[in-house]
Coordinates of C-alpha atoms in Angstrom, one line a residue:
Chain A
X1341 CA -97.9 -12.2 14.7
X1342 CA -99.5 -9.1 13.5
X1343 CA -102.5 -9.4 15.1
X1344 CA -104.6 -6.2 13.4
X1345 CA -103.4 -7.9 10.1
X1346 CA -105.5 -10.6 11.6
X1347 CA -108.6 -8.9 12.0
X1348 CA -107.8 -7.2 8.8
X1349 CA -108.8 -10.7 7.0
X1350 CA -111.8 -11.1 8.8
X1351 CA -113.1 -7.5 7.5
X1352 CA -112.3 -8.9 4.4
X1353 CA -114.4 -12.0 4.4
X1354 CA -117.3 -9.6 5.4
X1355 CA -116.5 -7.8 2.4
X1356 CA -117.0 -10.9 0.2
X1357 CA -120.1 -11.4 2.1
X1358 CA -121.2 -7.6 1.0
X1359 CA -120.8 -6.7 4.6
X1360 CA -119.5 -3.7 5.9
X1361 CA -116.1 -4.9 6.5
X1362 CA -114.9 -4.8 10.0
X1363 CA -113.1 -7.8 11.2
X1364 CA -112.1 -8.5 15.3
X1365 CA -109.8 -10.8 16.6
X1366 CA -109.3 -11.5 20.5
X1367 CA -105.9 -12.8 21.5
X1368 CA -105.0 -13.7 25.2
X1369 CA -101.6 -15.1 26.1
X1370 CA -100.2 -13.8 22.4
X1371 CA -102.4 -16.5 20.8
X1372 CA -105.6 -16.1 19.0
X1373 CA -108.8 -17.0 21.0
X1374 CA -111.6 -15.7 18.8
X1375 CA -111.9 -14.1 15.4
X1376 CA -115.2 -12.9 14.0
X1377 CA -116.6 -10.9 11.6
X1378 CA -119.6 -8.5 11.0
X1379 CA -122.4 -10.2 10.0
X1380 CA -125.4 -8.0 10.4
X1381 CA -126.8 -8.3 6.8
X1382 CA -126.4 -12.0 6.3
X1383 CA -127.5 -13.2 10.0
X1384 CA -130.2 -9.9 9.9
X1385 CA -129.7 -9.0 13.3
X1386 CA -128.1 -5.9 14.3
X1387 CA -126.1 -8.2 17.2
X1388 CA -124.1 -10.0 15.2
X1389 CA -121.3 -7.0 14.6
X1390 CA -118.0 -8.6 14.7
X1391 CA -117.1 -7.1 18.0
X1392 CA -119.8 -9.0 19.8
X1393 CA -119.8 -12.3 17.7
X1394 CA -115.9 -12.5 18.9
X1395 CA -117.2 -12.0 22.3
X1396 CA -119.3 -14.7 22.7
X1397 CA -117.2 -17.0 21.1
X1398 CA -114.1 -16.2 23.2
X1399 CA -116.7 -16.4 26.6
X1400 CA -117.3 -20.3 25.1
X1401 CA -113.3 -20.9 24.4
X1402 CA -112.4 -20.1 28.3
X1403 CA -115.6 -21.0 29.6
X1404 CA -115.8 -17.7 31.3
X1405 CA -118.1 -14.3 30.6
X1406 CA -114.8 -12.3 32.2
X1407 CA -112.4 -11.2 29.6
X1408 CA -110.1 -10.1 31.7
X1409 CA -106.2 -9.8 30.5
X1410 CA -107.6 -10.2 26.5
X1411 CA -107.1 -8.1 24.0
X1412 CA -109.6 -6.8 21.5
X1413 CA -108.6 -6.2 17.8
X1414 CA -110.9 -4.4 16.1
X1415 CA -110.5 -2.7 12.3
X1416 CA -113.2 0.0 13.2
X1417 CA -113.8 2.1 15.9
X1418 CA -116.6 0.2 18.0
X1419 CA -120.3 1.7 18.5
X1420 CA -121.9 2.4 21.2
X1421 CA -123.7 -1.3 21.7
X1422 CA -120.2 -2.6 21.3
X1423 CA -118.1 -0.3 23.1
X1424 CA -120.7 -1.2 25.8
X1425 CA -119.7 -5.3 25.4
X1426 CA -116.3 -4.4 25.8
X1427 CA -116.6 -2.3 28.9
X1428 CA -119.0 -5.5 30.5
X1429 CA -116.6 -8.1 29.4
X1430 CA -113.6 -6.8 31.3
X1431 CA -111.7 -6.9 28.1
X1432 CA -107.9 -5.3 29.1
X1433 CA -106.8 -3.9 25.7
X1434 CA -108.9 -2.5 23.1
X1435 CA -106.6 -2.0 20.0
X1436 CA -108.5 0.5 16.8
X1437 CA -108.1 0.4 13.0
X1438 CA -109.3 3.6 12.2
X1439 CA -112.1 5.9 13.4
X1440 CA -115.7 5.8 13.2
X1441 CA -117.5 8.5 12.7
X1442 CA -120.5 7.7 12.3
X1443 CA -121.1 6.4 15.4
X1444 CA -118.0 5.9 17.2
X1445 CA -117.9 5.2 20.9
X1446 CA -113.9 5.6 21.8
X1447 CA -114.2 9.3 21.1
X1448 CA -115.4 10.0 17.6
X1449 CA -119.1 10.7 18.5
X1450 CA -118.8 10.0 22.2
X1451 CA -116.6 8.1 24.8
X1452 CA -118.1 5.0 26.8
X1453 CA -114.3 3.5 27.0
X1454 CA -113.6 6.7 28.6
X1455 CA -116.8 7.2 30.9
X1456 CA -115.9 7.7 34.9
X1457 CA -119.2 6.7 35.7
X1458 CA -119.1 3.2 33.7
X1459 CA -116.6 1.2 36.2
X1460 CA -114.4 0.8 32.6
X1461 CA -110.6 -0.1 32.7
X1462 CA -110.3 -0.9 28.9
X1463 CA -107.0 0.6 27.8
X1464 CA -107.8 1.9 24.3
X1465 CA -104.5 1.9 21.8
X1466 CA -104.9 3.6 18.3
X1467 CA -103.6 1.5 15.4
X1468 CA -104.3 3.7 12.7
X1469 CA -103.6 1.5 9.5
X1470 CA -104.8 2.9 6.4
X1471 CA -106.1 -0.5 4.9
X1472 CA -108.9 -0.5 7.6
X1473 CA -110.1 2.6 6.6
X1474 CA -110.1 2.1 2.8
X1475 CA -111.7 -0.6 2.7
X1476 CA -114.6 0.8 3.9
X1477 CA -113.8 3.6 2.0
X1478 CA -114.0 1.5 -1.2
X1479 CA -117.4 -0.5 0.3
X1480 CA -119.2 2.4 0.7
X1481 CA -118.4 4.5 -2.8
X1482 CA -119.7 0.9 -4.1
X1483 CA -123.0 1.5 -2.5
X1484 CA -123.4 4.7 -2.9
X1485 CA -122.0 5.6 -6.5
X1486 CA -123.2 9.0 -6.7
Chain B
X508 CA -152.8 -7.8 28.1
X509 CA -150.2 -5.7 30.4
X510 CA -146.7 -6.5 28.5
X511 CA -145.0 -4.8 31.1
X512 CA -146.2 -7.6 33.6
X513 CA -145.0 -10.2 31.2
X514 CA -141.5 -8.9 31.1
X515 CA -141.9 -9.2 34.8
X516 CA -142.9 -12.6 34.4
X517 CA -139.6 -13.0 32.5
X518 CA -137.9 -11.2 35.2
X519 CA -139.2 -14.2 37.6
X520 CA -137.7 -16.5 35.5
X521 CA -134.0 -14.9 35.3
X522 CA -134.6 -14.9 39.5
X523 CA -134.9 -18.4 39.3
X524 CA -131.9 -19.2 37.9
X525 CA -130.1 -16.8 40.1
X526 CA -129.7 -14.4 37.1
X527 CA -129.9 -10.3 37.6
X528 CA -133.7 -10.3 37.5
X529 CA -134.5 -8.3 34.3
X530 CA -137.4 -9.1 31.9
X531 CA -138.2 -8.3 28.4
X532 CA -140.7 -8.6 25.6
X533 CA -140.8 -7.1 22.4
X534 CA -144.4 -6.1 20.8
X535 CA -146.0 -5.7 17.7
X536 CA -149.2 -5.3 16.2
X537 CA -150.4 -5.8 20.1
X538 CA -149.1 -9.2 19.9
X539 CA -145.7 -10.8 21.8
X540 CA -142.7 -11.1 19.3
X541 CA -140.5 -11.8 21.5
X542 CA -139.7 -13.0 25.2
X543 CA -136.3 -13.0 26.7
X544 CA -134.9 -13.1 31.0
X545 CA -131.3 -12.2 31.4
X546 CA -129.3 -15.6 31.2
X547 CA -125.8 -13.5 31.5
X548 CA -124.3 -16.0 34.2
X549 CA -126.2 -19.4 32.8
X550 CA -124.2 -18.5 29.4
X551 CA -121.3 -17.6 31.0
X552 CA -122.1 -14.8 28.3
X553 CA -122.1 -11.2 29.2
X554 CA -124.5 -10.5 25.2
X555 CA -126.8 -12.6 27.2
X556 CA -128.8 -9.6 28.6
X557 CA -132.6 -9.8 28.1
X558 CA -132.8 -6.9 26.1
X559 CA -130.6 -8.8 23.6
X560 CA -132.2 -11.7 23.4
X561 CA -134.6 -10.4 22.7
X562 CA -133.8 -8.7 19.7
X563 CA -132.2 -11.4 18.8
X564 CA -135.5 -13.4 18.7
X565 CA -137.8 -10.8 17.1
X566 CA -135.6 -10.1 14.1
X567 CA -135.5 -14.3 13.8
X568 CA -139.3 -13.9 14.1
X569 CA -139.4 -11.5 11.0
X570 CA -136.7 -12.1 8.7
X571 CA -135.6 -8.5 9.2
X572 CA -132.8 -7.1 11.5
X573 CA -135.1 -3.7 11.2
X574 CA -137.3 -3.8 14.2
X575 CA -139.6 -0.5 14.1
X576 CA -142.8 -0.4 14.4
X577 CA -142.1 -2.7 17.0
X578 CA -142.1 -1.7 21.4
X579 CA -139.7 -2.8 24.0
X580 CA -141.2 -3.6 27.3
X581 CA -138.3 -3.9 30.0
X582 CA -138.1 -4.3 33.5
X583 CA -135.0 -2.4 33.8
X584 CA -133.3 0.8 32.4
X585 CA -131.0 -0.6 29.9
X586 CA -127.3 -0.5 29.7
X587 CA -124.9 0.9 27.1
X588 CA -124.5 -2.3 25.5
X589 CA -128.5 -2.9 25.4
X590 CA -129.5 0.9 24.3
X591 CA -127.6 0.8 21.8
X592 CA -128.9 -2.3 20.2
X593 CA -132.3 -0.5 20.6
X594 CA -131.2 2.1 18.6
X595 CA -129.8 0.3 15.7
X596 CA -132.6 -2.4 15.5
X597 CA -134.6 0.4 15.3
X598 CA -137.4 -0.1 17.9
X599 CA -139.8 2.8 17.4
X600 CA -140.7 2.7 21.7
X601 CA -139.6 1.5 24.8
X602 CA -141.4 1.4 27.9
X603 CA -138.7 0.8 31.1
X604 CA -140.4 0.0 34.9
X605 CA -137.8 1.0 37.2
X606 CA -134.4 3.2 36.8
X607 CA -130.6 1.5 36.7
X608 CA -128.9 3.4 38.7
X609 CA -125.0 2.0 38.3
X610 CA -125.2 1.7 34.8
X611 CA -128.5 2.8 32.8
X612 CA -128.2 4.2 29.4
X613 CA -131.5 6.3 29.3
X614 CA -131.1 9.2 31.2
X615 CA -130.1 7.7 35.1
X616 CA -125.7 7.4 34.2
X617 CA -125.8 8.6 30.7
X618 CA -128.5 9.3 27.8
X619 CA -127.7 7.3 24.6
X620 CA -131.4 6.9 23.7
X621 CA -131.4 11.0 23.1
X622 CA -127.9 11.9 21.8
X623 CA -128.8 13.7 19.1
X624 CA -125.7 12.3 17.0
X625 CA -126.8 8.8 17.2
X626 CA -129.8 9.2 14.9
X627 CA -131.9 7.4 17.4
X628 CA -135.4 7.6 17.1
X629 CA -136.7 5.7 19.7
X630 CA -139.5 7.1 22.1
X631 CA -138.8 6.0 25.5
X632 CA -142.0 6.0 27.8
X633 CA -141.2 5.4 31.7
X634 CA -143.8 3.3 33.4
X635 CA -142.7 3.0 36.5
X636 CA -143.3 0.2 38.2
X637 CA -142.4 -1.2 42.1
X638 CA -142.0 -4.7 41.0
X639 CA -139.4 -4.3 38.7
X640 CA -137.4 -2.2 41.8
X641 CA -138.5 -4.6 44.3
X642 CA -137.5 -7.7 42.3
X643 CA -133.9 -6.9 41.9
X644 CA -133.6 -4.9 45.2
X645 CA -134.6 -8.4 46.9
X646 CA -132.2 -10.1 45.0
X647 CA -129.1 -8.1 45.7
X648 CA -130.0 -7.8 49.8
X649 CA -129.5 -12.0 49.1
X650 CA -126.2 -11.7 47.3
X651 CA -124.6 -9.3 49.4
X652 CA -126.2 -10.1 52.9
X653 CA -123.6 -7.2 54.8

C-alpha cells in the first residue's frame, strides 16, 4: 500500500471541508493505525492539525502514549507544535510530502526533528510528491485570488 | 485573585494522579477561561499536557480557535509541542513560574516564543515562583529514589 497516497486522501477531505489540506496517516506493522486530517477551522482550535488528531487516535488504538516503531505520514512538512508531538510520542519514522515554509519544523524555518538537545530519534524521510504540494498550491490561490 | 497560584492549584491536582505536576489557566478580561493539570499518563496521551488542554478549553469557551487578548498562567516553561500551540492560538502573554530545564521552549533549551520567523507575538513575563520548582522537584526525588 502506498501509504502517502493514503494521507494524500485525508488532505483531500480537509479540502472539501475548506481546510488547508494536509492529511496524516500512522501505520505500524505495514497496516494503518490512524488517519486524520486537519481540522482547525471546523473544530476552531488550533490543536486539531492532522498530525496531532492522528496522534491521539493512534495512543487510543494501542492503548499506549509511546509510538515507538510507528510511522508518521504526513502531506506537509509539520510545525513546530507538531514536530514537537512527534519528538514526545516516540514516533520512529516521520515520512514528508512537501515542505513548509511557512513554518516548517524539519528544516524549512527551523529543525526540532533534528535538535541534539531534544532527546529526538525520529528518522525524517523526504517524499517529495508534487500532489501534496499543489493542492495547497491550488487552496491557497482560491483564498487569496489577487 | 493570584492566577498563578491557581495553576498551582492545578498543578496539585496532576500530583495527585501521579501526573508531571504542571498547572495551567488561561485568563481573560481578569476572569478564568480556562483550567487544565497535565493528564499525559491518565490518557495514555502524550497532547494531554496542561498547556493544551487548556487551549483546547478556552477556544470551546469562545467559539474561536483565536485566543489573544487572552494570558497563559503556567507552572512550568513549556515545551516545543506546548509553545507552539501558544503561538498559533495566539495568546497575547504568558506568565511561566519556574524554568524546564530538559526540554523548555522559551529561552532554557531553545526559544520558539522569540524566533523571529514564527510571527509569534506573544509577551512572555517570568514570575518565578519556588512552588512550581519545588512541586515537581519533590515529585521526581519520589520517582527516581537513587
Amino acid at each position: 500500500m502506498d501509504f502517502m497516497q493514503e494521507a494524500i486522501k485525508e488532505a483531500n477531505r480537509a479540502l472539501e471541508l475548506n481546510e488547508v489540506p494536509v492529511g496524516v496517516v500512522i501505520v505500524k506493522d505495514n497496516k494503518i493505525l490512524a488517519r486524520a486530517h486537519n481540522l482547525k477551522e471546523s473544530e476552531k482550535d488550533v490543536t486539531c492539525h492532522a498530525e496531532l488528531l492522528a496522534i491521539r487516535q493512534a495512543s487510543k488504538m494501542i492503548d499506549n502514549w509511546r509510538l515507538s516503531g510507528c510511522s508518521m505520514y504526513v502531506t506537509l512538512e509539520p510545525c513546530p507544535m507538531c514536530a514537537g508531538a512527534i519528538i514526545q510520542s516516540r514516533i520512529s519514522s516521520l515520512y514528508i510530502g512537501t515542505f513548509n515554509t511557512s513554518c516548517g519544523a524539519c528544516g524549512s524555518v527551523l529543525n526540532l526533528i533534528h535538535n541534539p538537545n531534544l532527546n529526538s530519534f525520529v528518522n525524517v524521510k523526504w517524499l517529495y510528491n508534487d500532489i501534496c504540494s499543489n493542492i495547497l498550491e491550488e487552496f491557497f490561490k482560491l483564498k487569496r485570488p489577487n
